[in-house]
mmCIF file of C-alpha atoms and ligand atoms in Angstrom:
data_model
loop_
_atom_site.group_PDB
_atom_site.id
_atom_site.type_symbol
_atom_site.label_atom_id
_atom_site.label_comp_id
_atom_site.label_asym_id
_atom_site.label_seq_id
_atom_site.Cartn_x
_atom_site.Cartn_y
_atom_site.Cartn_z
ATOM 1 C CA MET P 22 33.925 -41.732 -28.134
ATOM 2 C CA LEU P 23 31.577 -39.362 -29.953
ATOM 3 C CA PRO P 24 33.063 -36.896 -32.424
ATOM 4 C CA GLU P 25 32.946 -33.202 -31.566
ATOM 5 C CA PHE P 26 29.449 -31.862 -30.928
ATOM 6 C CA PRO P 27 28.066 -30.611 -34.256
ATOM 7 C CA ALA P 28 26.957 -26.954 -34.465
ATOM 8 C CA PRO P 29 23.205 -26.466 -34.120
ATOM 9 C CA ALA P 30 21.154 -25.354 -37.135
ATOM 10 C CA LEU P 31 19.655 -22.669 -34.946
ATOM 11 C CA ARG P 32 21.401 -19.888 -33.101
ATOM 12 C CA LEU P 33 20.565 -16.873 -31.026
ATOM 13 C CA ASP P 34 22.779 -13.990 -32.001
ATOM 14 C CA ILE P 35 23.290 -12.009 -28.802
ATOM 15 C CA ASP P 36 24.775 -8.527 -28.968
ATOM 16 C CA ARG P 37 26.911 -8.479 -25.825
ATOM 17 C CA ASP P 38 27.892 -4.836 -26.283
ATOM 18 C CA ALA P 39 24.222 -3.894 -26.467
ATOM 19 C CA ILE P 40 23.523 -5.576 -23.093
ATOM 20 C CA ALA P 41 26.336 -3.619 -21.446
ATOM 21 C CA ALA P 42 25.284 -0.398 -23.192
ATOM 22 C CA ASN P 43 21.658 -0.901 -22.148
ATOM 23 C CA TRP P 44 22.700 -1.417 -18.520
ATOM 24 C CA ARG P 45 24.836 1.741 -18.580
ATOM 25 C CA ALA P 46 21.978 3.735 -20.150
ATOM 26 C CA LEU P 47 19.568 2.498 -17.463
ATOM 27 C CA ASP P 48 22.110 3.195 -14.728
ATOM 28 C CA ARG P 49 22.438 6.784 -15.994
ATOM 29 C CA LEU P 50 18.668 7.154 -16.293
ATOM 30 C CA SER P 51 18.420 5.950 -12.674
ATOM 31 C CA GLY P 52 20.069 9.210 -11.594
ATOM 32 C CA ALA P 53 21.446 9.039 -8.060
ATOM 33 C CA ALA P 54 20.297 5.427 -7.723
ATOM 34 C CA ARG P 55 22.352 2.507 -8.994
ATOM 35 C CA ALA P 56 20.902 0.063 -11.474
ATOM 36 C CA GLY P 57 20.847 -3.605 -10.554
ATOM 37 C CA ALA P 58 19.632 -6.320 -12.922
ATOM 38 C CA ALA P 59 16.877 -8.913 -13.041
ATOM 39 C CA VAL P 60 18.564 -12.054 -14.404
ATOM 40 C CA LYS P 61 15.797 -14.495 -13.478
ATOM 41 C CA ALA P 62 14.542 -17.062 -15.986
ATOM 42 C CA ASN P 63 18.055 -17.530 -17.369
ATOM 43 C CA ALA P 64 18.378 -13.779 -17.978
ATOM 44 C CA TYR P 65 15.027 -13.742 -19.770
ATOM 45 C CA GLY P 66 16.083 -16.678 -21.911
ATOM 46 C CA LEU P 67 19.381 -15.256 -23.143
ATOM 47 C CA GLY P 68 21.719 -17.207 -20.843
ATOM 48 C CA ALA P 69 22.353 -15.939 -17.320
ATOM 49 C CA ARG P 70 25.844 -17.422 -17.137
ATOM 50 C CA GLN P 71 26.847 -15.288 -20.135
ATOM 51 C CA VAL P 72 24.908 -12.199 -19.078
ATOM 52 C CA VAL P 73 25.982 -11.891 -15.427
ATOM 53 C CA PRO P 74 29.730 -11.466 -16.123
ATOM 54 C CA LEU P 75 28.906 -8.867 -18.799
ATOM 55 C CA LEU P 76 26.773 -6.865 -16.417
ATOM 56 C CA HIS P 77 29.353 -7.204 -13.642
ATOM 57 C CA GLU P 78 31.996 -5.875 -16.006
ATOM 58 C CA ALA P 79 29.694 -2.926 -16.830
ATOM 59 C CA GLY P 80 29.426 -2.143 -13.104
ATOM 60 C CA CYS P 81 26.288 -3.955 -11.931
ATOM 61 C CA ARG P 82 26.476 -5.214 -8.340
ATOM 62 C CA ASP P 83 22.903 -6.320 -7.574
ATOM 63 C CA PHE P 84 21.383 -9.332 -9.299
ATOM 64 C CA PHE P 85 17.839 -10.657 -8.875
ATOM 65 C CA VAL P 86 16.654 -14.188 -9.627
ATOM 66 C CA ALA P 87 13.341 -15.845 -8.786
ATOM 67 C CA HIS P 88 14.425 -19.323 -7.615
ATOM 68 C CA TRP P 89 17.149 -20.594 -5.306
ATOM 69 C CA ALA P 90 18.333 -22.981 -8.033
ATOM 70 C CA GLU P 91 18.918 -19.967 -10.282
ATOM 71 C CA ALA P 92 21.070 -18.360 -7.593
ATOM 72 C CA ALA P 93 23.045 -21.577 -7.105
ATOM 73 C CA GLU P 94 23.791 -21.651 -10.821
ATOM 74 C CA LEU P 95 25.295 -18.136 -10.691
ATOM 75 C CA ALA P 96 27.018 -18.168 -7.328
ATOM 76 C CA ASP P 97 30.480 -18.818 -8.796
ATOM 77 C CA LEU P 98 30.161 -15.856 -11.217
ATOM 78 C CA ALA P 99 29.341 -13.013 -8.844
ATOM 79 C CA ASP P 100 29.721 -12.351 -5.145
ATOM 80 C CA PRO P 101 26.860 -14.474 -3.726
ATOM 81 C CA THR P 102 25.928 -11.607 -1.414
ATOM 82 C CA SER P 103 25.093 -9.583 -4.555
ATOM 83 C CA ILE P 104 22.498 -12.160 -5.663
ATOM 84 C CA ALA P 105 18.953 -11.957 -4.282
ATOM 85 C CA VAL P 106 16.193 -14.552 -4.547
ATOM 86 C CA LEU P 107 12.827 -12.895 -5.155
ATOM 87 C CA HIS P 108 10.649 -15.869 -4.176
ATOM 88 C CA GLY P 109 12.210 -15.870 -0.720
ATOM 89 C CA PRO P 110 12.810 -18.843 1.570
ATOM 90 C CA LEU P 111 9.959 -21.363 1.323
ATOM 91 C CA SER P 112 11.646 -24.027 3.436
ATOM 92 C CA ASP P 113 14.360 -24.595 6.003
ATOM 93 C CA GLY P 114 16.458 -25.943 3.124
ATOM 94 C CA ASP P 115 16.242 -22.568 1.376
ATOM 95 C CA VAL P 116 17.255 -20.806 4.586
ATOM 96 C CA ALA P 117 20.185 -23.170 5.101
ATOM 97 C CA PHE P 118 21.351 -22.557 1.522
ATOM 98 C CA ALA P 119 21.123 -18.784 1.992
ATOM 99 C CA ARG P 120 23.080 -18.843 5.239
ATOM 100 C CA ALA P 121 25.764 -21.161 3.863
ATOM 101 C CA SER P 122 26.164 -19.412 0.492
ATOM 102 C CA GLY P 123 25.597 -15.757 1.341
ATOM 103 C CA VAL P 124 22.855 -15.463 -1.295
ATOM 104 C CA VAL P 125 20.305 -12.961 0.038
ATOM 105 C CA PRO P 126 16.657 -13.868 0.560
ATOM 106 C CA VAL P 127 13.883 -11.437 -0.303
ATOM 107 C CA LEU P 128 11.411 -11.954 2.542
ATOM 108 C CA ASN P 129 7.847 -11.743 1.263
ATOM 109 C CA SER P 130 5.606 -12.683 4.170
ATOM 110 C CA LEU P 131 5.542 -12.856 7.964
ATOM 111 C CA ALA P 132 6.018 -16.618 7.651
ATOM 112 C CA GLN P 133 9.236 -16.037 5.689
ATOM 113 C CA VAL P 134 10.323 -13.397 8.212
ATOM 114 C CA GLN P 135 9.817 -15.897 11.022
ATOM 115 C CA ARG P 136 11.598 -18.701 9.141
ATOM 116 C CA TRP P 137 14.587 -16.432 8.539
ATOM 117 C CA THR P 138 14.665 -15.078 12.093
ATOM 118 C CA ALA P 139 14.303 -18.511 13.684
ATOM 119 C CA ALA P 140 17.418 -19.689 11.845
ATOM 120 C CA GLY P 141 19.447 -16.763 13.173
ATOM 121 C CA GLY P 142 18.522 -14.038 10.678
ATOM 122 C CA GLY P 143 21.139 -11.728 9.197
ATOM 123 C CA ARG P 144 21.167 -9.424 6.199
ATOM 124 C CA CYS P 145 18.048 -9.761 4.055
ATOM 125 C CA HIS P 146 15.832 -7.831 1.675
ATOM 126 C CA LEU P 147 12.160 -7.170 2.389
ATOM 127 C CA MET P 148 9.385 -6.946 -0.217
ATOM 128 C CA VAL P 149 6.453 -4.742 0.712
ATOM 129 C CA ASP P 150 3.274 -5.001 -1.342
ATOM 130 C CA THR P 151 2.039 -1.600 -2.519
ATOM 131 C CA GLY P 152 -0.666 -2.739 -4.920
ATOM 132 C CA MET P 153 0.358 -5.810 -6.901
ATOM 133 C CA ASN P 154 -1.218 -8.164 -4.367
ATOM 134 C CA ARG P 155 1.168 -10.897 -5.355
ATOM 135 C CA LEU P 156 4.162 -11.061 -3.034
ATOM 136 C CA GLY P 157 5.219 -8.973 -0.074
ATOM 137 C CA VAL P 158 4.260 -8.004 3.450
ATOM 138 C CA THR P 159 1.557 -5.384 3.866
ATOM 139 C CA LEU P 160 2.235 -1.863 5.088
ATOM 140 C CA ALA P 161 0.449 -2.748 8.331
ATOM 141 C CA GLU P 162 2.713 -5.749 8.895
ATOM 142 C CA LEU P 163 5.810 -3.518 8.843
ATOM 143 C CA GLY P 164 4.972 -2.610 12.451
ATOM 144 C CA GLU P 165 5.337 -6.226 13.615
ATOM 145 C CA GLU P 166 8.149 -6.748 16.072
ATOM 146 C CA ALA P 167 9.746 -9.496 13.961
ATOM 147 C CA VAL P 168 9.855 -7.167 10.948
ATOM 148 C CA GLN P 169 11.240 -4.260 12.972
ATOM 149 C CA ALA P 170 14.029 -6.517 14.216
ATOM 150 C CA LEU P 171 15.226 -7.515 10.712
ATOM 151 C CA ASP P 172 18.579 -6.490 9.271
ATOM 152 C CA ILE P 173 17.164 -5.133 5.995
ATOM 153 C CA ASP P 174 19.491 -4.162 3.197
ATOM 154 C CA VAL P 175 16.990 -3.425 0.392
ATOM 155 C CA LEU P 176 13.374 -2.521 1.125
ATOM 156 C CA LEU P 177 11.655 -3.174 -2.165
ATOM 157 C CA SER P 178 8.309 -2.986 -3.819
ATOM 158 C CA HIS P 179 7.219 -3.728 -7.376
ATOM 159 C CA LEU P 180 5.200 -1.602 -9.812
ATOM 160 C CA VAL P 181 2.034 -2.960 -11.382
ATOM 161 C CA SER P 182 1.860 -0.872 -14.579
ATOM 162 C CA SER P 183 5.087 1.059 -14.979
ATOM 163 C CA GLU P 184 4.754 0.935 -18.772
ATOM 164 C CA GLU P 185 1.398 2.761 -18.633
ATOM 165 C CA GLU P 186 0.142 6.181 -17.597
ATOM 166 C CA THR P 187 -1.956 5.334 -14.580
ATOM 167 C CA ASP P 188 -2.655 6.818 -11.136
ATOM 168 C CA LEU P 189 -1.556 3.505 -9.692
ATOM 169 C CA ASN P 190 2.099 4.426 -10.247
ATOM 170 C CA ALA P 191 1.893 7.493 -8.004
ATOM 171 C CA ARG P 192 -0.226 5.609 -5.455
ATOM 172 C CA GLN P 193 2.361 2.809 -5.250
ATOM 173 C CA CYS P 194 5.153 5.382 -4.970
ATOM 174 C CA ARG P 195 3.340 7.012 -2.042
ATOM 175 C CA ARG P 196 2.885 3.694 -0.256
ATOM 176 C CA TRP P 197 6.517 2.751 -0.862
ATOM 177 C CA ASN P 198 7.581 6.068 0.719
ATOM 178 C CA GLU P 199 5.313 5.297 3.660
ATOM 179 C CA ALA P 200 7.054 1.951 3.997
ATOM 180 C CA ARG P 201 10.457 3.634 3.904
ATOM 181 C CA GLY P 202 9.433 5.671 6.920
ATOM 182 C CA ALA P 203 8.069 2.666 8.773
ATOM 183 C CA VAL P 204 11.005 0.271 8.982
ATOM 184 C CA ARG P 205 14.793 0.571 9.167
ATOM 185 C CA HIS P 206 16.661 -0.395 6.006
ATOM 186 C CA ALA P 207 19.888 0.447 4.178
ATOM 187 C CA ARG P 208 18.570 0.917 0.632
ATOM 188 C CA ALA P 209 15.176 1.320 -1.026
ATOM 189 C CA SER P 210 14.122 0.062 -4.462
ATOM 190 C CA LEU P 211 10.912 0.392 -6.487
ATOM 191 C CA ALA P 212 11.531 0.745 -10.216
ATOM 192 C CA ASN P 213 11.696 -2.048 -12.781
ATOM 193 C CA SER P 214 12.614 -1.094 -16.377
ATOM 194 C CA GLY P 215 9.550 1.035 -17.046
ATOM 195 C CA GLY P 216 9.668 2.574 -13.568
ATOM 196 C CA ILE P 217 13.110 4.022 -14.229
ATOM 197 C CA ALA P 218 11.556 6.362 -16.818
ATOM 198 C CA LEU P 219 8.944 7.594 -14.313
ATOM 199 C CA GLY P 220 11.528 9.911 -12.777
ATOM 200 C CA PRO P 221 13.585 10.472 -9.628
ATOM 201 C CA ASP P 222 10.634 9.955 -7.247
ATOM 202 C CA TYR P 223 10.718 6.305 -8.296
ATOM 203 C CA HIS P 224 14.479 5.709 -8.095
ATOM 204 C CA GLY P 225 15.333 5.396 -4.414
ATOM 205 C CA ASP P 226 18.796 3.846 -4.015
ATOM 206 C CA LEU P 227 18.553 0.942 -6.435
ATOM 207 C CA THR P 228 16.599 0.203 -9.625
ATOM 208 C CA ARG P 229 15.890 -3.309 -10.948
ATOM 209 C CA PRO P 230 15.682 -3.325 -14.750
ATOM 210 C CA GLY P 231 15.096 -6.608 -16.552
ATOM 211 C CA ILE P 232 13.445 -6.485 -19.958
ATOM 212 C CA ALA P 233 15.110 -3.217 -21.016
ATOM 213 C CA LEU P 234 18.569 -4.743 -20.514
ATOM 214 C CA TYR P 235 17.659 -7.325 -23.124
ATOM 215 C CA GLY P 236 16.266 -4.923 -25.713
ATOM 216 C CA GLY P 237 12.679 -4.592 -24.537
ATOM 217 C CA ILE P 238 11.149 -1.105 -24.769
ATOM 218 C CA PRO P 239 8.661 -0.737 -21.914
ATOM 219 C CA ARG P 240 7.928 2.923 -22.639
ATOM 220 C CA ALA P 241 8.252 4.625 -26.019
ATOM 221 C CA GLU P 242 10.405 7.447 -24.616
ATOM 222 C CA MET P 243 13.078 4.854 -23.700
ATOM 223 C CA ALA P 244 13.469 3.628 -27.299
ATOM 224 C CA PRO P 245 16.331 5.999 -28.236
ATOM 225 C CA LEU P 246 18.363 4.796 -25.227
ATOM 226 C CA LEU P 247 18.103 1.053 -25.768
ATOM 227 C CA ARG P 248 19.460 -1.368 -28.359
ATOM 228 C CA GLN P 249 18.141 -4.676 -29.637
ATOM 229 C CA VAL P 250 20.043 -7.601 -28.114
ATOM 230 C CA ALA P 251 18.692 -10.931 -29.374
ATOM 231 C CA ARG P 252 18.260 -12.055 -32.971
ATOM 232 C CA PRO P 253 17.132 -15.631 -33.681
ATOM 233 C CA GLN P 254 18.749 -17.164 -36.751
ATOM 234 C CA ALA P 255 17.979 -20.449 -38.469
ATOM 235 C CA ALA P 256 19.667 -22.537 -41.142
ATOM 236 C CA VAL P 257 17.898 -23.356 -44.389
ATOM 237 C CA LEU P 258 17.353 -27.128 -44.386
ATOM 238 C CA GLN P 259 15.908 -27.415 -47.854
ATOM 239 C CA VAL P 260 14.981 -25.304 -50.856
ATOM 240 C CA ARG P 261 12.143 -26.327 -53.147
ATOM 241 C CA ASP P 262 9.890 -25.102 -55.936
ATOM 242 C CA VAL P 263 6.170 -25.147 -55.324
ATOM 243 C CA ALA P 264 3.733 -25.115 -58.233
ATOM 244 C CA ALA P 265 0.758 -22.741 -58.385
ATOM 245 C CA GLY P 266 -2.161 -24.181 -56.407
ATOM 246 C CA GLU P 267 0.032 -26.372 -54.161
ATOM 247 C CA THR P 268 -0.198 -25.806 -50.393
ATOM 248 C CA VAL P 269 2.536 -25.427 -47.776
ATOM 249 C CA GLY P 270 2.696 -26.942 -44.294
ATOM 250 C CA TYR P 271 0.204 -28.476 -41.853
ATOM 251 C CA ASN P 272 -3.481 -27.990 -42.558
ATOM 252 C CA ALA P 273 -2.713 -26.393 -45.905
ATOM 253 C CA THR P 274 -3.266 -22.852 -44.660
ATOM 254 C CA PHE P 275 -1.142 -21.349 -47.455
ATOM 255 C CA THR P 276 -1.805 -21.945 -51.156
ATOM 256 C CA ALA P 277 0.794 -20.798 -53.682
ATOM 257 C CA PRO P 278 -0.853 -18.191 -55.952
ATOM 258 C CA HIS P 279 1.840 -18.851 -58.569
ATOM 259 C CA ALA P 280 4.922 -21.010 -58.956
ATOM 260 C CA MET P 281 7.307 -20.038 -56.179
ATOM 261 C CA ARG P 282 10.540 -20.975 -54.506
ATOM 262 C CA VAL P 283 10.348 -21.695 -50.777
ATOM 263 C CA GLY P 284 12.823 -22.613 -48.064
ATOM 264 C CA THR P 285 12.365 -24.856 -45.031
ATOM 265 C CA ILE P 286 14.198 -23.446 -42.008
ATOM 266 C CA ALA P 287 15.194 -25.047 -38.700
ATOM 267 C CA ILE P 288 13.042 -23.113 -36.258
ATOM 268 C CA GLY P 289 9.613 -24.031 -34.914
ATOM 269 C CA TYR P 290 7.305 -23.676 -31.982
ATOM 270 C CA ALA P 291 9.424 -26.040 -29.865
ATOM 271 C CA ASP P 292 12.082 -23.325 -30.083
ATOM 272 C CA GLY P 293 9.697 -20.635 -28.917
ATOM 273 C CA TYR P 294 8.907 -19.473 -32.429
ATOM 274 C CA LEU P 295 5.268 -20.016 -31.609
ATOM 275 C CA ARG P 296 2.375 -20.712 -33.956
ATOM 276 C CA CYS P 297 1.249 -17.096 -33.684
ATOM 277 C CA TRP P 298 3.983 -16.374 -36.245
ATOM 278 C CA SER P 299 2.226 -18.602 -38.811
ATOM 279 C CA GLY P 300 1.682 -16.510 -41.942
ATOM 280 C CA LYS P 301 2.949 -13.426 -40.069
ATOM 281 C CA GLY P 302 6.648 -13.865 -39.286
ATOM 282 C CA VAL P 303 9.363 -12.444 -41.503
ATOM 283 C CA PHE P 304 12.972 -13.525 -41.928
ATOM 284 C CA HIS P 305 15.804 -11.644 -43.603
ATOM 285 C CA ALA P 306 18.832 -12.591 -45.643
ATOM 286 C CA ALA P 307 21.005 -10.215 -47.601
ATOM 287 C CA GLY P 308 18.625 -7.351 -46.889
ATOM 288 C CA VAL P 309 15.611 -9.118 -48.403
ATOM 289 C CA ARG P 310 12.313 -9.854 -46.589
ATOM 290 C CA LEU P 311 11.336 -13.527 -46.543
ATOM 291 C CA PRO P 312 7.796 -14.004 -45.125
ATOM 292 C CA VAL P 313 6.721 -17.155 -43.281
ATOM 293 C CA LEU P 314 4.281 -19.221 -45.334
ATOM 294 C CA GLY P 315 1.554 -21.281 -43.664
ATOM 295 C CA ARG P 316 1.817 -22.897 -40.245
ATOM 296 C CA VAL P 317 4.891 -22.863 -38.074
ATOM 297 C CA SER P 318 5.519 -26.505 -37.133
ATOM 298 C CA MET P 319 7.399 -27.990 -34.162
ATOM 299 C CA ASP P 320 10.918 -27.939 -35.593
ATOM 300 C CA MET P 321 10.537 -26.081 -38.858
ATOM 301 C CA SER P 322 8.968 -23.179 -40.675
ATOM 302 C CA VAL P 323 8.714 -22.464 -44.379
ATOM 303 C CA ILE P 324 9.623 -19.079 -45.862
ATOM 304 C CA ASP P 325 9.089 -17.479 -49.255
ATOM 305 C CA LEU P 326 12.371 -17.312 -51.156
ATOM 306 C CA SER P 327 10.928 -15.668 -54.273
ATOM 307 C CA ALA P 328 12.881 -12.479 -53.540
ATOM 308 C CA ALA P 329 16.138 -14.331 -52.828
ATOM 309 C CA PRO P 330 16.447 -17.171 -55.369
ATOM 310 C CA GLU P 331 20.181 -17.463 -54.680
ATOM 311 C CA ILE P 332 19.603 -18.853 -51.168
ATOM 312 C CA ARG P 333 20.761 -22.470 -50.799
ATOM 313 C CA GLU P 334 20.577 -25.261 -48.301
ATOM 314 C CA GLY P 335 22.839 -24.424 -45.351
ATOM 315 C CA ASP P 336 22.478 -20.647 -45.701
ATOM 316 C CA TRP P 337 21.248 -18.699 -42.672
ATOM 317 C CA VAL P 338 18.275 -16.402 -42.266
ATOM 318 C CA ALA P 339 17.505 -14.040 -39.367
ATOM 319 C CA ALA P 340 14.087 -13.498 -37.805
ATOM 320 C CA GLU P 341 12.607 -10.010 -37.646
ATOM 321 C CA TYR P 342 12.595 -9.789 -33.844
ATOM 322 C CA ALA P 343 12.809 -6.162 -32.666
ATOM 323 C CA LEU P 344 10.766 -6.649 -29.503
ATOM 324 C CA PRO P 345 8.199 -3.807 -29.572
ATOM 325 C CA GLU P 346 7.275 -4.488 -33.222
ATOM 326 C CA ALA P 347 7.458 -8.273 -32.786
ATOM 327 C CA ALA P 348 5.078 -8.005 -29.823
ATOM 328 C CA VAL P 349 2.514 -6.146 -31.942
ATOM 329 C CA THR P 350 2.782 -8.619 -34.822
ATOM 330 C CA SER P 351 2.741 -11.792 -32.723
ATOM 331 C CA GLY P 352 0.370 -10.788 -29.936
ATOM 332 C CA LEU P 353 2.983 -12.008 -27.423
ATOM 333 C CA SER P 354 4.483 -9.710 -24.795
ATOM 334 C CA GLN P 355 8.086 -8.564 -25.171
ATOM 335 C CA TYR P 356 8.820 -10.730 -22.116
ATOM 336 C CA GLU P 357 7.307 -13.862 -23.670
ATOM 337 C CA LEU P 358 9.185 -13.263 -26.926
ATOM 338 C CA LEU P 359 12.465 -13.693 -25.039
ATOM 339 C CA THR P 360 11.671 -16.158 -22.261
ATOM 340 C CA SER P 361 10.041 -18.666 -24.630
ATOM 341 C CA LEU P 362 13.166 -19.039 -26.776
ATOM 342 C CA GLY P 363 14.089 -22.682 -26.398
ATOM 343 C CA ARG P 364 17.052 -24.807 -25.454
ATOM 344 C CA ARG P 365 18.076 -25.793 -28.958
ATOM 345 C CA PHE P 366 19.577 -22.411 -29.862
ATOM 346 C CA GLY P 367 23.327 -22.083 -29.931
ATOM 347 C CA ARG P 368 23.728 -19.036 -27.691
HETATM 348 C C1 PLP G 401 11.105 -9.311 -12.980
HETATM 349 C C2 PLP G 401 11.235 -8.274 -11.946
HETATM 350 C C3 PLP G 401 11.887 -7.067 -12.226
HETATM 351 C C4 PLP G 401 12.314 -6.663 -13.613
HETATM 352 O O1 PLP G 401 11.176 -6.234 -14.326
HETATM 353 P P1 PLP G 401 11.235 -5.678 -15.823
HETATM 354 O O2 PLP G 401 9.844 -5.248 -16.101
HETATM 355 O O3 PLP G 401 11.661 -6.821 -16.683
HETATM 356 O O4 PLP G 401 12.216 -4.577 -15.855
HETATM 357 C C5 PLP G 401 12.094 -6.198 -11.166
HETATM 358 N N1 PLP G 401 11.640 -6.482 -9.925
HETATM 359 C C6 PLP G 401 10.985 -7.627 -9.636
HETATM 360 C C7 PLP G 401 10.506 -7.860 -8.259
HETATM 361 C C8 PLP G 401 10.739 -8.542 -10.635
HETATM 362 O O5 PLP G 401 10.064 -9.661 -10.360
#
């Protein structure tokens, strides 16, 4: 038998209180509407099985995933009828799973409407496209008999640019209101994280924040309400002294201007700490900044330890990873910064 699983040299520090606090802040900001939660993509990389019970405890009762497999993985943690699958039923197998489990399909097309109805129908959500041109039935299709006959809980649409000031927001809101008048439904939903800050016109009965739950700041005015959630941390694998003129890492993109102490840490692009952080990332230990030197490699990066000569093998350092700032530095979106974080983190 193998001995106990050793602890990874890489961990994602997740502030559970911050997730709950962010949900409550977004629920309050949603006014008369209730906040649900997008927990697709493993709760944006943080671990949906950990996040869903937290959000449930905070009061969340509507969860959105993209794939049926994601719903199946969560169905023992929350009432399956509170979990919705955004991609909708693509096959009779999906429909059978929905009917047997109680997980709710989001119907996105007339074909999905027909597939659902043919199997006996029942409570569903309906996505109407108001400008994304990605998923959803058109406003014109709402008049179809098969659509009119649905038992729709949530009539939803999705904003294209909620984080920006653009006429498209108001245009989508108008079309969504048109849709609300065109088909019977129990609840209406439009706003993602950014949309919640656009005001009561955008709230309907249910909002669907994702990124803001996990510390993303879609709009600057939301910053005071939201807390950072995820902080990648890596162990120092080795400490070494590099002489002036020596280079560090693949392709020798960093040359030591003087003798310096450096540390090799256990995080690389295979962990989602992508090569865009090469020469740009910063880690912290004991309040000191430790910049990344040279290229990020697959499993490792090298940091400058000149300012923290006391750091030893086995010590831990934390990445600077506040999402709005990290997005500017890295060129990645706040969404990519979370969803790319890999499987090797202890979470
Ligand atoms: C991902 C998603 C959300 C959440 O969006 P955020 O921008 O992360 O808040 C809401 N609704 C739908 C349909 C989505 O696909």
